[in-house]
Short mmCIF file of N, CA and C in Angstrom, two decimals:
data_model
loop_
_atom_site.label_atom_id
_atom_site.label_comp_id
_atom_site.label_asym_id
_atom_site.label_seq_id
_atom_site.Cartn_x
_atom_site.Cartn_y
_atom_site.Cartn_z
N UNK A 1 3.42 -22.81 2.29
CA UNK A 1 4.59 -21.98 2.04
C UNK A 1 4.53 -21.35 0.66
N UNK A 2 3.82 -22.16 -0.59
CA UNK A 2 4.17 -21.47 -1.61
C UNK A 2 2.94 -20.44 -1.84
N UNK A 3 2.20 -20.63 -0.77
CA UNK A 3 1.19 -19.10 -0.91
C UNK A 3 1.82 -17.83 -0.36
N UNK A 4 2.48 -18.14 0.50
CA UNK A 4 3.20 -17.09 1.24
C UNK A 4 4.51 -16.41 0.08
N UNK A 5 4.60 -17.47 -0.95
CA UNK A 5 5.85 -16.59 -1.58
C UNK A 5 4.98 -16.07 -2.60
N UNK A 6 4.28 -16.47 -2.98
CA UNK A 6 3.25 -15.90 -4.13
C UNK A 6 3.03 -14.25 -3.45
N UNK A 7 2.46 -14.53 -2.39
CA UNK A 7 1.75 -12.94 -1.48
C UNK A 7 2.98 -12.17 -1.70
N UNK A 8 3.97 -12.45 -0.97
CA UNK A 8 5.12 -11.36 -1.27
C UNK A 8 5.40 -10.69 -2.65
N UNK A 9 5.92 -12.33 -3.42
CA UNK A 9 5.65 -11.42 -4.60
C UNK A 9 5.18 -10.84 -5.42
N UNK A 10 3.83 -10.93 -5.02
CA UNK A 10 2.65 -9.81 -5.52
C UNK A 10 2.90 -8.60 -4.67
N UNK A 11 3.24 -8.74 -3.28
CA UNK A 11 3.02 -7.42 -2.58
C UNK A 11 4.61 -6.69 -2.77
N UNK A 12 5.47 -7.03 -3.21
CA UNK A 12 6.41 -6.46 -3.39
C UNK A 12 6.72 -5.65 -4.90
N UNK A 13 5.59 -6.38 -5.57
CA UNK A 13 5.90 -5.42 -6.89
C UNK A 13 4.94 -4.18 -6.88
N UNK A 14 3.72 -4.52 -6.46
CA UNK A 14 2.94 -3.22 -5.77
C UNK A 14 3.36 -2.39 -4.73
N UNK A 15 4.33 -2.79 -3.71
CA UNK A 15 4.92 -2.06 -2.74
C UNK A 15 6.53 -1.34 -3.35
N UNK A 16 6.60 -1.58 -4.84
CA UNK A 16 8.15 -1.34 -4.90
C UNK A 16 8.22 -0.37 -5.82
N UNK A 17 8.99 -0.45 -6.73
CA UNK A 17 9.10 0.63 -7.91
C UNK A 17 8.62 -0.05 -9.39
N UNK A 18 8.03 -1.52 -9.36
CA UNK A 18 7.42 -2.12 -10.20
C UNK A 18 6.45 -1.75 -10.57
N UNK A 19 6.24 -1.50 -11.48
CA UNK A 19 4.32 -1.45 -11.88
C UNK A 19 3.88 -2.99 -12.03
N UNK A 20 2.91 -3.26 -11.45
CA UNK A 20 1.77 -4.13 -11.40
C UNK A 20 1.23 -4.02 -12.69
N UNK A 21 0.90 -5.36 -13.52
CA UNK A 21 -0.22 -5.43 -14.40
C UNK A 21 -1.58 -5.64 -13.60
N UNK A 22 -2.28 -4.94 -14.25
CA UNK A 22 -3.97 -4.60 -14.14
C UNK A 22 -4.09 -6.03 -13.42
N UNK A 23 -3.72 -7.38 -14.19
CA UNK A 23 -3.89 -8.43 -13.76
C UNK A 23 -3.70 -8.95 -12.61
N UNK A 24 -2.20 -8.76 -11.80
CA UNK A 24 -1.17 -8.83 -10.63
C UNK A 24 -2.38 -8.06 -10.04
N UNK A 25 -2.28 -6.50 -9.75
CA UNK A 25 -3.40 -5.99 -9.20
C UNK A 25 -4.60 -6.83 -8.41
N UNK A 26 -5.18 -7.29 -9.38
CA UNK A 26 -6.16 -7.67 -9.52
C UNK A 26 -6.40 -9.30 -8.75
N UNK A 27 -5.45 -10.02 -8.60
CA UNK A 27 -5.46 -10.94 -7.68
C UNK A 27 -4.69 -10.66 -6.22
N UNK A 28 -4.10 -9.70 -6.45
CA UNK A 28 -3.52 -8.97 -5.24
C UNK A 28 -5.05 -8.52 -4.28
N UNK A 29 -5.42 -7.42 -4.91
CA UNK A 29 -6.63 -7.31 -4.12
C UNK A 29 -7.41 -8.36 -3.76
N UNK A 30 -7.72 -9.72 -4.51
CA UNK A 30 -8.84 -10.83 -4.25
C UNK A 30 -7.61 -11.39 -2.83
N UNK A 31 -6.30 -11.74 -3.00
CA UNK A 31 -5.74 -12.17 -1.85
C UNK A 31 -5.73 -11.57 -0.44
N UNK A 32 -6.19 -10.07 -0.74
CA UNK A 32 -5.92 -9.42 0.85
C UNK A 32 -7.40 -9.03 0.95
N UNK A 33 -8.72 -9.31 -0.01
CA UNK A 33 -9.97 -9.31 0.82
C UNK A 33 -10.10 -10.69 1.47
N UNK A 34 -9.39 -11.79 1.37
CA UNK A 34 -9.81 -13.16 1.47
C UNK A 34 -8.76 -13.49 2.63
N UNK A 35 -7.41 -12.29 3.17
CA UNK A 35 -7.37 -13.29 4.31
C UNK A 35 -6.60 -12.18 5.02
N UNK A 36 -6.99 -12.19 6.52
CA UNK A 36 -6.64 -11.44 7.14
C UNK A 36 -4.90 -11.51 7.09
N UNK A 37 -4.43 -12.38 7.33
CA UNK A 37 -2.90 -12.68 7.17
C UNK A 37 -2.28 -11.95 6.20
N UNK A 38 -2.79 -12.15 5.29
CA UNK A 38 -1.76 -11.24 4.25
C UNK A 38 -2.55 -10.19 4.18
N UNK A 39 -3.44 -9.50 5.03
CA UNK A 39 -3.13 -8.21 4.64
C UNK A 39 -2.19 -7.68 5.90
N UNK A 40 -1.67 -8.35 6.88
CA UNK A 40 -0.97 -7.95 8.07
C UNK A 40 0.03 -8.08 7.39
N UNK A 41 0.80 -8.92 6.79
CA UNK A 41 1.89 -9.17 5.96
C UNK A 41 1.71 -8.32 5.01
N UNK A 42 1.27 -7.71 4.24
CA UNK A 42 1.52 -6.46 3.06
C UNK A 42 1.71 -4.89 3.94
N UNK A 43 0.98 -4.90 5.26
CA UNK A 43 1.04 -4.04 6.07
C UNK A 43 2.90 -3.69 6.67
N UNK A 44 2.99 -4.94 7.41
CA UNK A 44 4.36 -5.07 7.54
C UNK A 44 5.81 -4.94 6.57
N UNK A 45 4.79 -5.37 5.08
CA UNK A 45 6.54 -5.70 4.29
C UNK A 45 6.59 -4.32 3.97
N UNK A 46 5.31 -3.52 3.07
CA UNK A 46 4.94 -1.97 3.13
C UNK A 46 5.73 -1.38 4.07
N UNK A 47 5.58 -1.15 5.34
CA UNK A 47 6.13 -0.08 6.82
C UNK A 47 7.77 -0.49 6.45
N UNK A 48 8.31 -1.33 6.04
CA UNK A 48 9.54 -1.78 5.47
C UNK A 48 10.28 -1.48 4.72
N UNK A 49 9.75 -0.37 3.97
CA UNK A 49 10.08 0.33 2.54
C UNK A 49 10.41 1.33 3.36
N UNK A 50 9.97 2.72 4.28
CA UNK A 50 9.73 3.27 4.31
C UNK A 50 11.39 4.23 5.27
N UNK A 51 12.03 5.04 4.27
CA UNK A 51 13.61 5.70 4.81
C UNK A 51 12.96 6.84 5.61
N UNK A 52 14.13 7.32 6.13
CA UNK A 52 13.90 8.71 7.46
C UNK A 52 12.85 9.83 6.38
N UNK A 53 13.09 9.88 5.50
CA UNK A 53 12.22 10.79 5.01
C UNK A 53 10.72 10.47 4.40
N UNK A 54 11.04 9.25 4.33
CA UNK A 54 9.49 8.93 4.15
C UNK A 54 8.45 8.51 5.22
N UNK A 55 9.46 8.44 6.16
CA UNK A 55 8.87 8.25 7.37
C UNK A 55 7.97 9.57 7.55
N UNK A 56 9.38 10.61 7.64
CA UNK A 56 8.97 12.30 8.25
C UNK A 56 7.24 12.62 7.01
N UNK A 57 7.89 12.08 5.82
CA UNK A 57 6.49 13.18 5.28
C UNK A 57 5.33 11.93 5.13
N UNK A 58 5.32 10.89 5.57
CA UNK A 58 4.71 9.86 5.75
C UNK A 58 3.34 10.69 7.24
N UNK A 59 4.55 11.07 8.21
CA UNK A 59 4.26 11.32 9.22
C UNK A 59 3.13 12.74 9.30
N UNK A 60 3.82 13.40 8.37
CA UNK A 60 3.10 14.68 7.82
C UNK A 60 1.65 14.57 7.58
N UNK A 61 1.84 13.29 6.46
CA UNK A 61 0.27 13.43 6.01
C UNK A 61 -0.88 12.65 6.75
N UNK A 62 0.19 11.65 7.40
CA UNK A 62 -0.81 10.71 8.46
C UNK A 62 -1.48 11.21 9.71
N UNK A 63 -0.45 12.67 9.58
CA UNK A 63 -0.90 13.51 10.89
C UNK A 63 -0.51 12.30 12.75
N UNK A 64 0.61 11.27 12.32
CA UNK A 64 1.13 10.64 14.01
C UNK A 64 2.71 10.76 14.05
N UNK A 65 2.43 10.42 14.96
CA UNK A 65 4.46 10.59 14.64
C UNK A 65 5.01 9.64 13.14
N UNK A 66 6.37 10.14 13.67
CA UNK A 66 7.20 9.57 12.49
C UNK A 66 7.40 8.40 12.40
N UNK A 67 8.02 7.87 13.54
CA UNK A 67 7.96 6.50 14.06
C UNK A 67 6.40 5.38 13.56
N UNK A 68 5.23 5.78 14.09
CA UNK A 68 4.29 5.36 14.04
C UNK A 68 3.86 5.42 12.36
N UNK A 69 4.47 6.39 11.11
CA UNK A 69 3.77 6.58 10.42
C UNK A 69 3.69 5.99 9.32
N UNK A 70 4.88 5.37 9.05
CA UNK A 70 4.54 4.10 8.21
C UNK A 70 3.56 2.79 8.37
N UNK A 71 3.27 2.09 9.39
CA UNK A 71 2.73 1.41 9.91
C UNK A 71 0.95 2.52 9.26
N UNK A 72 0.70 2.93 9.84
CA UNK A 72 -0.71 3.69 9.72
C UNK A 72 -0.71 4.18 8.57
N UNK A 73 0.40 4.18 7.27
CA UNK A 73 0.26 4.72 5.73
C UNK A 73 -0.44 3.40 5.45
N UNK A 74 1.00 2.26 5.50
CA UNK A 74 0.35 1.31 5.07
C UNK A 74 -1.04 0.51 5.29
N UNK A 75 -1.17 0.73 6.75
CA UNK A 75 -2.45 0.32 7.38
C UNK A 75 -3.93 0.90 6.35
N UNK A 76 -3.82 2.41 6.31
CA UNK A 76 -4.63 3.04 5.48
C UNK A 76 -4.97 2.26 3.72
N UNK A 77 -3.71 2.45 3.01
CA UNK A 77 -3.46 2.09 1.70
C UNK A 77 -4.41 0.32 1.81
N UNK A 78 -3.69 -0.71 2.45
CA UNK A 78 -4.09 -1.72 2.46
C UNK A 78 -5.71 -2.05 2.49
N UNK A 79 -6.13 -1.10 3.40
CA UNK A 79 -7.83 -0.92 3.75
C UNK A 79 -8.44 -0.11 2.40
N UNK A 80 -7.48 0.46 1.85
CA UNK A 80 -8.04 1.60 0.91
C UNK A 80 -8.23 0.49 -0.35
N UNK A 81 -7.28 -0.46 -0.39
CA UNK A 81 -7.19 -1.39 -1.48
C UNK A 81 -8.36 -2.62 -1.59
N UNK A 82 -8.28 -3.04 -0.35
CA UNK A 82 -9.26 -3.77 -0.42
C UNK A 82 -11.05 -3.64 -0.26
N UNK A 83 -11.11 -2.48 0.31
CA UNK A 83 -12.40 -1.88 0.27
C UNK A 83 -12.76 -1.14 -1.40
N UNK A 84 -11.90 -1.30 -2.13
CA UNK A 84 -11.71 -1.03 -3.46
C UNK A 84 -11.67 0.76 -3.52
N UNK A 85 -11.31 1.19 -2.69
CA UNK A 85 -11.45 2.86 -2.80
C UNK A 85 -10.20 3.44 -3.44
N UNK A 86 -8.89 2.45 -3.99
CA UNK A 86 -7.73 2.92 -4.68
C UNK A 86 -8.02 1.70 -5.54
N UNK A 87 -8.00 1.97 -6.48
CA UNK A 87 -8.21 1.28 -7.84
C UNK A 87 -6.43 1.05 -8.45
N UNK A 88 -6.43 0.34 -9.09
CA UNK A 88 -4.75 0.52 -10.33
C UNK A 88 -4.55 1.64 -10.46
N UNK A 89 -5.45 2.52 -10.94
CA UNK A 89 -4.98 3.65 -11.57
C UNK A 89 -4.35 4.47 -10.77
N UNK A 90 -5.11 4.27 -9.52
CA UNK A 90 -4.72 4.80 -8.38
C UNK A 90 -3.23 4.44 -7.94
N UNK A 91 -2.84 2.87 -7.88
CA UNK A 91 -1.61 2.27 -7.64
C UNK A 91 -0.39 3.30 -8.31
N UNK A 92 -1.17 3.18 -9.71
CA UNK A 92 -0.20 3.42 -10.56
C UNK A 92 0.42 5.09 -10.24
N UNK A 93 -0.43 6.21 -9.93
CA UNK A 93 -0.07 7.05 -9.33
C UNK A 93 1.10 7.48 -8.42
N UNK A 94 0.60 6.57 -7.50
CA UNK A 94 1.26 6.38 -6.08
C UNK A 94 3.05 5.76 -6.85
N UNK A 95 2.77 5.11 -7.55
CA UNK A 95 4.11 4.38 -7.85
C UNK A 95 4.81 5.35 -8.59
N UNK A 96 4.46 6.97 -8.98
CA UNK A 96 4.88 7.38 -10.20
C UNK A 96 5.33 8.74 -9.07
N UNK A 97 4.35 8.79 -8.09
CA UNK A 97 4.68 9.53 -7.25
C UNK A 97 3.94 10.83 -7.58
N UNK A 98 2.44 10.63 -7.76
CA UNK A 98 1.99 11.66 -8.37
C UNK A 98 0.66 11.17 -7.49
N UNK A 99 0.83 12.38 -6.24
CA UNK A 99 -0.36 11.95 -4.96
C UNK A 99 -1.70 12.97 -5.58
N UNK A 100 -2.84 12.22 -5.95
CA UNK A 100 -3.60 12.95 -5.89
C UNK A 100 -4.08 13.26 -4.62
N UNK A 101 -5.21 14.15 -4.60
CA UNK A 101 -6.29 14.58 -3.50
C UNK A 101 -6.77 13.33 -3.05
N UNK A 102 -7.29 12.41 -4.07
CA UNK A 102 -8.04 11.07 -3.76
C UNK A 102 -6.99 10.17 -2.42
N UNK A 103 -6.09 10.19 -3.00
CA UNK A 103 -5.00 9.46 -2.14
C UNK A 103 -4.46 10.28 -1.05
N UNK A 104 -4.01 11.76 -0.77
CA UNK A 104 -3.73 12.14 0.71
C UNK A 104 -5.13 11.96 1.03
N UNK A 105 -6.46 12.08 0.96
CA UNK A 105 -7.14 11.55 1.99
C UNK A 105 -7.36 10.70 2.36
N UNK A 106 -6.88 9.49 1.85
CA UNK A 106 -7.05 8.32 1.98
C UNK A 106 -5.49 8.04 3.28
N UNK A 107 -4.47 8.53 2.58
CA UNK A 107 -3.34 8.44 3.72
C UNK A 107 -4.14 9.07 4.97
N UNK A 108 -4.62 10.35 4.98
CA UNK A 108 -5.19 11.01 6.06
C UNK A 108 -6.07 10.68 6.84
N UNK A 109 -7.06 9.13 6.54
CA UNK A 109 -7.75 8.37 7.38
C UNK A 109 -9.01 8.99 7.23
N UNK A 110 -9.28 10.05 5.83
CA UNK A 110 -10.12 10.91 5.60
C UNK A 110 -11.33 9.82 4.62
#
C-alpha cells in the first residue's frame, strides 16, 4: 500500500500544476520503467485531469475522438516518458503549457 501512495504522489505532481524536481522526475520515470502497474495507474489518474476542453483539443492533436482522447494523450506521454523521449525539460514545458513540436508529435503517436 505504501508504494501505491508514493506512485500517486509522484504521479500527481507531474500530472498537476506542480513542478517536479529534476529529482521526483527522476524516480518517477525509474517507477513506471519497472512496473507495468503504475504505468496503467499514471495512465488512468492522467485521463482524470482531463475537462470538456481538454478533452476536445486533446482530441485534436491525438487525431481520435474526444471521448477516447485523453486515455491515448496519456497513453502516449507515459510511453514517451519512459522510453526517455520527454525528458524534465520537456515535463516542465508541458506544465507551463508551452507545447513544443517535440511534444505534439509525441501526443500525435508521431
Amino acid at each position: 500500500m505504501r508504494a501505491r501512495t508514493v506512485t500517486m504522489m509522484i504521479a500527481m505532481g507531474l500530472l498537476t500544476a506542480c513542478v517536479p524536481t529534476r529529482q521526483d522526475y527522476d524516480a518517477y520515470v525509474t517507477l513506471l520503467q519497472g512496473s507495468a502497474r503504475a504505468r496503467s495507474e499514471a495512465v488512468k489518474d492522467c485521463a482524470k485531469g482531463f475537462d470538456a476542453n481538454g478533452r476536445r483539443g486533446a482530441g485534436l492533436v491525438t487525431n481520435v475522438s474526444d471521448k477516447d482522447a485523453p486515455r491515448v494523450a496519456c497513453e502516449r506521454f507515459v510511453a514517451a516518458v519512459v522510453s526517455g523521449r520527454i525528458t524534465y525539460d520537456d515535463v516542465i514545458d508541458v506544465k507551463q503549457r508551452r507545447f513544443t513540436p517535440k511534444i505534439i508529435k509525441i501526443f500525435q503517436g508521431r
